[in-house]
PDB file of C-alpha atoms in Angstrom:
ATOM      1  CA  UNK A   1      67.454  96.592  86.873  1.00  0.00           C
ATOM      2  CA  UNK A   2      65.950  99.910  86.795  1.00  0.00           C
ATOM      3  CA  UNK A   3      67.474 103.064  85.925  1.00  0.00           C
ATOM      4  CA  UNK A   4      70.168 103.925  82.981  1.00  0.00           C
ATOM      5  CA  UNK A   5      72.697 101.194  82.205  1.00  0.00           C
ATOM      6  CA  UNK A   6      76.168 102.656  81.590  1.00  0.00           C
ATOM      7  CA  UNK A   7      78.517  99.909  79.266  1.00  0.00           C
ATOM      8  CA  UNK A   8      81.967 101.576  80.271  1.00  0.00           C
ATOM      9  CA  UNK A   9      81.102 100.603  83.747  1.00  0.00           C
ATOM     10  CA  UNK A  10      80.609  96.984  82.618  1.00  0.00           C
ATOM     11  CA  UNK A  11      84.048  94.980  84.080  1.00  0.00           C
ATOM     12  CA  UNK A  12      85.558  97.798  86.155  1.00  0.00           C
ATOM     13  CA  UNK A  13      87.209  97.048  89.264  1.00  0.00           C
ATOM     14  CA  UNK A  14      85.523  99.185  91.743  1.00  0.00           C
ATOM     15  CA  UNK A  15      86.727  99.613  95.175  1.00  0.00           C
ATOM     16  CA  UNK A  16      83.912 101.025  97.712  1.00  0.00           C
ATOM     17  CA  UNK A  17      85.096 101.983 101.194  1.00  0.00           C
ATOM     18  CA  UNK A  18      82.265 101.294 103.944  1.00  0.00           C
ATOM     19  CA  UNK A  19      79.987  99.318 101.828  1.00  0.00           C
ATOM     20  CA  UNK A  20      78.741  97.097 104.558  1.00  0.00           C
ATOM     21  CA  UNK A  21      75.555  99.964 105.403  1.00  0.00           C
ATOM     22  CA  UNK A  22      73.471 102.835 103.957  1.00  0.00           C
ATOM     23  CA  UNK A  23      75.136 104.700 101.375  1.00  0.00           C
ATOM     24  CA  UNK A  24      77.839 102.325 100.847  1.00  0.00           C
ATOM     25  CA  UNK A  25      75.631  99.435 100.683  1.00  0.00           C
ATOM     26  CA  UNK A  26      73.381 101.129  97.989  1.00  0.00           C
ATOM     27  CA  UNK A  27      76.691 101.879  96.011  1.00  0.00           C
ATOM     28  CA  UNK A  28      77.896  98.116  96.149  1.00  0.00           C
ATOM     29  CA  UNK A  29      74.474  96.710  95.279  1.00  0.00           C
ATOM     30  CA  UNK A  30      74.455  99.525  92.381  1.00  0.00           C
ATOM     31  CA  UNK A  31      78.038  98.851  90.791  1.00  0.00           C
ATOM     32  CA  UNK A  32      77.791  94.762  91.067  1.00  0.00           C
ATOM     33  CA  UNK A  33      74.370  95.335  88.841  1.00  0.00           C
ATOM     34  CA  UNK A  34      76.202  97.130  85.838  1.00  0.00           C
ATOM     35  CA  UNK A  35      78.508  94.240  85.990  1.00  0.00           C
ATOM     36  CA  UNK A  36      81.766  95.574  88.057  1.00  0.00           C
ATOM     37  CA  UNK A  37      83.757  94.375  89.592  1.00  0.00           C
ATOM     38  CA  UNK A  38      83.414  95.541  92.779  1.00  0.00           C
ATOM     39  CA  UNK A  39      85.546  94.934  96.405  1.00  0.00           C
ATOM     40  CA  UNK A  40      84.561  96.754  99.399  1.00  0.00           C
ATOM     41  CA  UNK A  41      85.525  96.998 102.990  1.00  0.00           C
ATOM     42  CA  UNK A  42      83.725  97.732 106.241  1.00  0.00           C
ATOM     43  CA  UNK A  43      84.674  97.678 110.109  1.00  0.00           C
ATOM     44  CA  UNK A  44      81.388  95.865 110.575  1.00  0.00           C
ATOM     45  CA  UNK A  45      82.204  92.623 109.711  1.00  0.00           C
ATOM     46  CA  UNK A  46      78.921  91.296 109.827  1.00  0.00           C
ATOM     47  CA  UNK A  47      77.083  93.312 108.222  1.00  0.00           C
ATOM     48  CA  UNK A  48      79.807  93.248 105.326  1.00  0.00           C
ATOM     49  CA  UNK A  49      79.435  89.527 105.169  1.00  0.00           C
ATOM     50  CA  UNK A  50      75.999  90.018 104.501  1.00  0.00           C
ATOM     51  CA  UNK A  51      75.845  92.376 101.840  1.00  0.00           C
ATOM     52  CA  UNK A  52      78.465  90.088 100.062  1.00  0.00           C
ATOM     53  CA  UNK A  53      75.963  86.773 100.457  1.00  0.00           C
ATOM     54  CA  UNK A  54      73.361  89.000  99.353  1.00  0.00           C
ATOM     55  CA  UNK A  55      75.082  90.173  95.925  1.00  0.00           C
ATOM     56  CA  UNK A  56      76.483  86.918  95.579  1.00  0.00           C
ATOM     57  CA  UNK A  57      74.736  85.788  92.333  1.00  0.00           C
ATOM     58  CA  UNK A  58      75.894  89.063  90.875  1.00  0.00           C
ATOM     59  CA  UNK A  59      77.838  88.576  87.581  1.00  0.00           C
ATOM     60  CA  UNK A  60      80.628  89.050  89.390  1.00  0.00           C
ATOM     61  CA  UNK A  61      80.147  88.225  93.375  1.00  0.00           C
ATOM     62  CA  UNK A  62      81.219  91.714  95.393  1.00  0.00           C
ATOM     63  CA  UNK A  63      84.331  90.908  97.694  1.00  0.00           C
ATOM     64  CA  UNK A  64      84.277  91.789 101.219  1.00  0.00           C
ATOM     65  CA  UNK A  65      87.618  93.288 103.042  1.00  0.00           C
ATOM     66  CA  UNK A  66      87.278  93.619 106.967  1.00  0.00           C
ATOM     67  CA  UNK A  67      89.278  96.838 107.613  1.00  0.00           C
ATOM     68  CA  UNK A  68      89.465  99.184 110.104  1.00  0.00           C
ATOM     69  CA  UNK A  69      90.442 102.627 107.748  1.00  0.00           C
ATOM     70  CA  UNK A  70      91.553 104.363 110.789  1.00  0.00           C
ATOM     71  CA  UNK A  71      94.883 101.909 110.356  1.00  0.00           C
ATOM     72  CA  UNK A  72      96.462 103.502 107.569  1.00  0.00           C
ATOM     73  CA  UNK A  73      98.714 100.212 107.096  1.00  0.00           C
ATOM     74  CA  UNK A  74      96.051  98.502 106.700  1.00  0.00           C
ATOM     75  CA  UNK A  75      94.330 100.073 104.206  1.00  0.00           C
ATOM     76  CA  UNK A  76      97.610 100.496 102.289  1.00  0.00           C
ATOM     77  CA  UNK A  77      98.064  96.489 102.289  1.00  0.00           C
ATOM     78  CA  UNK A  78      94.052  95.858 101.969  1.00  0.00           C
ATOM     79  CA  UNK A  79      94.337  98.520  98.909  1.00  0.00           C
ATOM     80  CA  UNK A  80      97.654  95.897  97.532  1.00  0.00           C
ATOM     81  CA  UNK A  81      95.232  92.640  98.096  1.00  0.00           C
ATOM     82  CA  UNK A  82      92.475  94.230  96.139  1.00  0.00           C
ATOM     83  CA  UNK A  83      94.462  95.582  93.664  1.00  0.00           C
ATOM     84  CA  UNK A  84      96.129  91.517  93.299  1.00  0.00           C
ATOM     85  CA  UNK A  85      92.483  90.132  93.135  1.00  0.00           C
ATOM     86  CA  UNK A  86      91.043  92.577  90.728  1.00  0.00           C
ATOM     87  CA  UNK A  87      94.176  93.476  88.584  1.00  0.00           C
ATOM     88  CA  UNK A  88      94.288  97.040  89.430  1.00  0.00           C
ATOM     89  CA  UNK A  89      91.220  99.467  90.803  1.00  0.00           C
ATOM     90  CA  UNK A  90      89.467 101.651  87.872  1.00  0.00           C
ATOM     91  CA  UNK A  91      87.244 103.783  90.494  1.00  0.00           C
ATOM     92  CA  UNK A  92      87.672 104.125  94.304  1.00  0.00           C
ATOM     93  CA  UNK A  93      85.108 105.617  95.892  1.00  0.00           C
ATOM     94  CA  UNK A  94      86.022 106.686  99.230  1.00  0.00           C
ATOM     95  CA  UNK A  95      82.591 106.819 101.281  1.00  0.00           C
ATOM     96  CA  UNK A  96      83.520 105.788 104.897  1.00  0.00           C
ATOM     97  CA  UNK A  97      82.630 108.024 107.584  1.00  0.00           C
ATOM     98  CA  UNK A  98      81.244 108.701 111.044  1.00  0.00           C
ATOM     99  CA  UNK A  99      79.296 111.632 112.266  1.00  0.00           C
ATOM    100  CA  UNK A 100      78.895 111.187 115.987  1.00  0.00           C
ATOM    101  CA  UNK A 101      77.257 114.109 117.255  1.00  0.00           C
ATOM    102  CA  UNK A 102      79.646 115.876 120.538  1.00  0.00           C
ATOM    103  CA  UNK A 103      80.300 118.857 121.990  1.00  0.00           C
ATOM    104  CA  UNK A 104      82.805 121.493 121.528  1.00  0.00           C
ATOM    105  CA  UNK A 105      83.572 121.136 124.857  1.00  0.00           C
ATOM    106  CA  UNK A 106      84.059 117.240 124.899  1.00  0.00           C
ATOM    107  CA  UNK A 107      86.343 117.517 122.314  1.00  0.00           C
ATOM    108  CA  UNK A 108      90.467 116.136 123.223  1.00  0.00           C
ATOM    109  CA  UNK A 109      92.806 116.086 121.132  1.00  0.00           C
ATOM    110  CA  UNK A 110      92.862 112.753 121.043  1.00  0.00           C
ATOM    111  CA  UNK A 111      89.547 112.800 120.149  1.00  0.00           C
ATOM    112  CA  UNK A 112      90.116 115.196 117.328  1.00  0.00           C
ATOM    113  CA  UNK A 113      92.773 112.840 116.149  1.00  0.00           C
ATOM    114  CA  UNK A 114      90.740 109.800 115.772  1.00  0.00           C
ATOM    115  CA  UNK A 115      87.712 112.169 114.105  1.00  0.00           C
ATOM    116  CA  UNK A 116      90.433 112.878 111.452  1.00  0.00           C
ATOM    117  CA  UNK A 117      90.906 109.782 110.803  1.00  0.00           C
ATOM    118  CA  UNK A 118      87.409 108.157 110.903  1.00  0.00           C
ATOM    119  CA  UNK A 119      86.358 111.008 108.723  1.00  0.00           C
ATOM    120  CA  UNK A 120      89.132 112.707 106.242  1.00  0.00           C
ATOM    121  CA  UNK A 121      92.982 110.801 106.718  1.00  0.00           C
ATOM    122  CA  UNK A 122      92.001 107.592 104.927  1.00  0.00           C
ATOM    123  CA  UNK A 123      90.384 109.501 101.600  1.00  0.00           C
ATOM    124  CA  UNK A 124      93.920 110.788 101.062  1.00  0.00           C
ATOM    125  CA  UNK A 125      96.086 107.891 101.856  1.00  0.00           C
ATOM    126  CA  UNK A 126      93.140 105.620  99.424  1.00  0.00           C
ATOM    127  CA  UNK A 127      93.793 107.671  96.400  1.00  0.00           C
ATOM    128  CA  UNK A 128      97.643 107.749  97.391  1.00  0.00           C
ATOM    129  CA  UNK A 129      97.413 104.318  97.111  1.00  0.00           C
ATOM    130  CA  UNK A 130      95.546 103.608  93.858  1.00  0.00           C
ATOM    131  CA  UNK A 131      97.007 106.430  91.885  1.00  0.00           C
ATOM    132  CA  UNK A 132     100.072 104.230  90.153  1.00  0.00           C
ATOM    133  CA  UNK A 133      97.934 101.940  88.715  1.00  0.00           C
ATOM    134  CA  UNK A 134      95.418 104.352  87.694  1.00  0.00           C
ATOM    135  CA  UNK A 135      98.315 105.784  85.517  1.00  0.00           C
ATOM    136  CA  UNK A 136      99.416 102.983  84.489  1.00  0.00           C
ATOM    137  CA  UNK A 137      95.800 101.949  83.013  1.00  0.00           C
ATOM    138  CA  UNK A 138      95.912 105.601  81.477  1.00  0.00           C
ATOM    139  CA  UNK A 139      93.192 106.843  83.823  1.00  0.00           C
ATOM    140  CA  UNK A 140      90.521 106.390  86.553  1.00  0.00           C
ATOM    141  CA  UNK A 141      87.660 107.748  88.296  1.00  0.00           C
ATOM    142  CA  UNK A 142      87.952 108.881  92.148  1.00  0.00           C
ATOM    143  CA  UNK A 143      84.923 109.957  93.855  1.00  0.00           C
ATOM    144  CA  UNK A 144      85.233 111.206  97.862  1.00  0.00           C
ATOM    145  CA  UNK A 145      82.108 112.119 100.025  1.00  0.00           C
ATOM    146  CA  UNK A 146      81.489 115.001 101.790  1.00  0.00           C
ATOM    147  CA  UNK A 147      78.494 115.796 103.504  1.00  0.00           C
ATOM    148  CA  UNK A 148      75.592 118.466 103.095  1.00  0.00           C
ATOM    149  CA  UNK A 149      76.345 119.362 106.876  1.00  0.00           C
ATOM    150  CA  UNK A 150      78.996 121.771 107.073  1.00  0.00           C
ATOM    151  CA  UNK A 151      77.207 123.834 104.383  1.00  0.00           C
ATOM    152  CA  UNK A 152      73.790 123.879 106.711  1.00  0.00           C
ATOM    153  CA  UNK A 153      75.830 124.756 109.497  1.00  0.00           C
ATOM    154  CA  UNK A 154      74.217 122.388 111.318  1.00  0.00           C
ATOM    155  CA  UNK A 155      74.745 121.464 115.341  1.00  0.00           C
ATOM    156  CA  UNK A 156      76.693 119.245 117.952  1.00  0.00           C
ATOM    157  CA  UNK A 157      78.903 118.040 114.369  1.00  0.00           C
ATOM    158  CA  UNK A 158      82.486 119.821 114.362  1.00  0.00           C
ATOM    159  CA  UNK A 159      84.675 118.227 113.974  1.00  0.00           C
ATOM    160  CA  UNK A 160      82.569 115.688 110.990  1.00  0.00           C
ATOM    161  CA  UNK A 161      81.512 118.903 109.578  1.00  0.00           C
ATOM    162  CA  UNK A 162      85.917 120.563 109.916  1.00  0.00           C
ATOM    163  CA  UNK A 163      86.372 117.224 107.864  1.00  0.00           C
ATOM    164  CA  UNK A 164      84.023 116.816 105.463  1.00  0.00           C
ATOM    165  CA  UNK A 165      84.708 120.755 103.994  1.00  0.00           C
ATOM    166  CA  UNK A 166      88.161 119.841 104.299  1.00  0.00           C
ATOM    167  CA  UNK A 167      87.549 116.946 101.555  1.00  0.00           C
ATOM    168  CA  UNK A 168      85.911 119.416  99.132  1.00  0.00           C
ATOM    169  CA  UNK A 169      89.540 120.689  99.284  1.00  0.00           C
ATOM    170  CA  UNK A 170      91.017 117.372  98.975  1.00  0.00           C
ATOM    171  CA  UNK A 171      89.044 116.783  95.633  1.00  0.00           C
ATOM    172  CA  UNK A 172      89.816 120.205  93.909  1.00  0.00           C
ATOM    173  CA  UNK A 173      93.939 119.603  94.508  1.00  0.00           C
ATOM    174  CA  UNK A 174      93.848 115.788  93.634  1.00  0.00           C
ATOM    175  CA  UNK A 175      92.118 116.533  90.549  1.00  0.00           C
ATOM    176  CA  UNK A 176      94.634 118.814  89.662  1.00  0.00           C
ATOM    177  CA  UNK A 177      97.699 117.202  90.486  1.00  0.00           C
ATOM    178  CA  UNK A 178      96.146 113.592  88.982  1.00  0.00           C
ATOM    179  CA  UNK A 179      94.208 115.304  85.626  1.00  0.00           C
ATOM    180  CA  UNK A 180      96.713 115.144  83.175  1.00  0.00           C
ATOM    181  CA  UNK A 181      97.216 111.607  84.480  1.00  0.00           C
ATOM    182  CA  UNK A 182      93.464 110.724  83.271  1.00  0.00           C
ATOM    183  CA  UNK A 183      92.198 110.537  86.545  1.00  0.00           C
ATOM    184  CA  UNK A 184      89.136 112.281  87.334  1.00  0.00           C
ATOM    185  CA  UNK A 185      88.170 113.605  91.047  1.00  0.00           C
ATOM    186  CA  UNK A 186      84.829 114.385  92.383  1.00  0.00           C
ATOM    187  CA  UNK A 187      83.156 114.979  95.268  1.00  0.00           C
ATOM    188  CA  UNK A 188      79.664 114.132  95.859  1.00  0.00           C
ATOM    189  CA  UNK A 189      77.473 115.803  98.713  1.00  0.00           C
ATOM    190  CA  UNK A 190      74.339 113.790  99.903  1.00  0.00           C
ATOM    191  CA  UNK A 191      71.666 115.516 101.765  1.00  0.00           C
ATOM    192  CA  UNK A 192      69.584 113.492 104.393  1.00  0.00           C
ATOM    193  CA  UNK A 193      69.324 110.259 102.785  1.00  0.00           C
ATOM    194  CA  UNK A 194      66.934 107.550 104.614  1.00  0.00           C
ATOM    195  CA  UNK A 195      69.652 104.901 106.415  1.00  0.00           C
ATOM    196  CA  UNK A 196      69.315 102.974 109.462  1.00  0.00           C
ATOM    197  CA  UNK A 197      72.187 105.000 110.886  1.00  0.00           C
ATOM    198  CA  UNK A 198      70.147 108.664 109.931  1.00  0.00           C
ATOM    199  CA  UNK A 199      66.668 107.730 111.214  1.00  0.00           C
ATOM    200  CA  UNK A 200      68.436 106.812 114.691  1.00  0.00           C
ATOM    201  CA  UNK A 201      68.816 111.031 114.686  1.00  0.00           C
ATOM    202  CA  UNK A 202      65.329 111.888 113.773  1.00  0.00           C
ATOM    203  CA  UNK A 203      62.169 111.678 115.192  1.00  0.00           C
ATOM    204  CA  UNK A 204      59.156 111.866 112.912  1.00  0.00           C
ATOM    205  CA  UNK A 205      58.369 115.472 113.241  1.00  0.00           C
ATOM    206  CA  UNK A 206      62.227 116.544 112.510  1.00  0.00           C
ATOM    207  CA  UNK A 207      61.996 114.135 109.434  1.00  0.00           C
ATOM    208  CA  UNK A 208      59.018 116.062 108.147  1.00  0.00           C
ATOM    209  CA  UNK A 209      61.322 119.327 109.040  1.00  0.00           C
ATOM    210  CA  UNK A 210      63.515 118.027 106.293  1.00  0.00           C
ATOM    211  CA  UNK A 211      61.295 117.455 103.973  1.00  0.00           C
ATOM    212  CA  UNK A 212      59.803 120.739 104.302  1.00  0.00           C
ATOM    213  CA  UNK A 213      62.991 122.425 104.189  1.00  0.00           C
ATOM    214  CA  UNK A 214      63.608 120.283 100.810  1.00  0.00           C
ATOM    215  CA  UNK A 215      62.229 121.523  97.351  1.00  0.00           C
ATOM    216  CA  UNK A 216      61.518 118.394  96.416  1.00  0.00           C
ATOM    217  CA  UNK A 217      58.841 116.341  98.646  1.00  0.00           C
ATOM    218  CA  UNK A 218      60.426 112.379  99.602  1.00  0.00           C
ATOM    219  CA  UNK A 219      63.129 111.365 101.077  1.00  0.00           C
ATOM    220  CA  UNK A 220      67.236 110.897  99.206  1.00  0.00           C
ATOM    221  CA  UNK A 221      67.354 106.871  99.137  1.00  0.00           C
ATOM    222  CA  UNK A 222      70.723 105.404  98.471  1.00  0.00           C
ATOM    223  CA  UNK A 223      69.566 104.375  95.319  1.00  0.00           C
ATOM    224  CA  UNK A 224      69.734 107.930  94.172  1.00  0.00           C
ATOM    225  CA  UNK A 225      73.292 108.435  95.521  1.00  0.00           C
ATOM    226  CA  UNK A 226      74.384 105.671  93.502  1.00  0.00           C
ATOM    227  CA  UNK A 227      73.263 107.082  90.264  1.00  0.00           C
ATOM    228  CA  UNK A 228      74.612 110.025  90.501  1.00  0.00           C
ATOM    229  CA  UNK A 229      78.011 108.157  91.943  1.00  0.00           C
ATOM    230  CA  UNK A 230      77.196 106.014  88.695  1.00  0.00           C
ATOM    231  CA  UNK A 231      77.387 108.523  86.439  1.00  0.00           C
ATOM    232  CA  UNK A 232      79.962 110.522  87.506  1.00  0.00           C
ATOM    233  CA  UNK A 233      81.901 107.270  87.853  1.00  0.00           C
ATOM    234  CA  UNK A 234      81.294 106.391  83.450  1.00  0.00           C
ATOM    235  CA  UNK A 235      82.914 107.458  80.624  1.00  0.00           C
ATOM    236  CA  UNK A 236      79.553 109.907  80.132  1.00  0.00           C
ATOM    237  CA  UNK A 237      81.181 112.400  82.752  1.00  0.00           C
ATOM    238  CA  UNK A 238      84.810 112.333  80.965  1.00  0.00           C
ATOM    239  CA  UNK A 239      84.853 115.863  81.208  1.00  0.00           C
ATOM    240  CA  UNK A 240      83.771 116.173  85.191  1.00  0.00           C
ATOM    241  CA  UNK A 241      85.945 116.714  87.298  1.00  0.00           C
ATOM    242  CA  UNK A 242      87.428 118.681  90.759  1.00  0.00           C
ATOM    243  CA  UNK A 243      83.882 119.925  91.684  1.00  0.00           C
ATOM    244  CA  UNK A 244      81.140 119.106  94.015  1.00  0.00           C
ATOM    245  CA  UNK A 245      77.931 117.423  93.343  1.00  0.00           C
ATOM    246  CA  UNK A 246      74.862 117.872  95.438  1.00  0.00           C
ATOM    247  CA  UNK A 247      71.985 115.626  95.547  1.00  0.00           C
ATOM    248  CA  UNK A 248      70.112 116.633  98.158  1.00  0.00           C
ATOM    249  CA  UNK A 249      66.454 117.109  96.947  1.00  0.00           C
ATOM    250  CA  UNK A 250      66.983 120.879  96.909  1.00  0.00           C
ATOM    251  CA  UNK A 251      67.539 121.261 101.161  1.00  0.00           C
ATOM    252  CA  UNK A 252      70.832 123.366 100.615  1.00  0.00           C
TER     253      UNK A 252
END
């Protein structure tokens, strides 16, 4: 593989929430090749299927979990099953979201509800859920994404963009309450990074809008998410956490 090779993430059970696409994808691929051992869950069973047959000669073969995250019993009791098959979960990294563009005025409250918990409810109850045996291990690594949005101020995204800032808050009071537990809590912020799901939302001309905007010419791949995730996620970032970190080519 390219890139740096970190041994302290050689053997740790990884758990990657919507890994079955795009950023999560990228991280699965990236964890399995430094030798974790990684489970991840999508809604899109499919396409999680997939990325598990396609890692499968991995030195240890990813594990998919169908889940829909918006069930919060079901993540608790996915979160158990992983935990059984792995022996405990050293990182989480809790990158599942959804940003639908709408309206302000097409907004319910029902609507808002299920926003909350596509986009911000599940980090929480994730970490809630992996924290004891994080303790018990004498530490872990928690990593929740936001999104470069909410800082652009950009359109027809408010109630992604209300939960996304609200998980830069979410990071700065878990790392506090879980530090002198060993447990570090980060937040990483991608800019646009080149998915399927992104280049649905841009035409050519407003992808060379980004680009310009950037200070750095090229697009974010996933690859580059997952080394940053990587090394916030090894013992070489010990000392990092309850802070945001931005890798966005310079477009913020």
């Amino acid at each position: 593989m390219s890139g740096a090779i970190y041994p302290s993430l050689k053997g740790k059970r990884v758990f990657i929430s919507g890994g079955g696409s795009g950023i999560g994808e990228g991280l699965v691929e990236a964890f399995a090749a430094q030798g974790a051992r990684v489970a991840f869950c999508d809604i899109a069973q499919e396409e999680g299927r997939a990325v598990a047959e396609r890692l499968k000669d991995a030195d240890f073969a990813p594990v998919f979990h169908p889940c829909d995250l918006r069930d919060i019993e079901a993540v608790q009791a996915m979160i158990a099953t992983v935990e059984a098959q792995l022996g405990g979960v050293d990182i989480l990294i809790n990158n599942a979201a959804n940003d639908d563009r709408h309206g302000i005025e097409d907004v319910t409250p029902a609507y808002w509800d299920e926003r909350m918990a596509v986009n911000l409810r599940h980090l929480f109850f994730a970490a809630q859920a992996v924290a004891p045996a994080m303790k018990r291990a004498g530490g872990g690594v928690i990593l929740n994404f936001g999104s470069i949005s909410w800082h652009l101020a950009l359109p027809d995204l408010v109630l992604y963009q209300t939960a996304k800032a609200a998980i830069e808050g979410l990071t700065r009071s878990l790392a506090r309450d879980l530090g002198r537990d060993n447990i570090r809590v980060n937040t990483i912020i991608p800019g646009n990074v080149k998915t399927p799901r992104q280049m649905k939302w841009y035409t050519p001309e407003g992808e060379a809008e980004i680009v310009a905007a950037q200070c750095l010419d090229g697009r974010i791949m996933p690859a580059d998410v997952a080394a940053l995730a990587m090394f916030l996620a090894s013992d070489d970032a010990r000392m990092c956490t309850g802070h945001d970190y931005f890798i966005d080519a310079g477009w913020r």
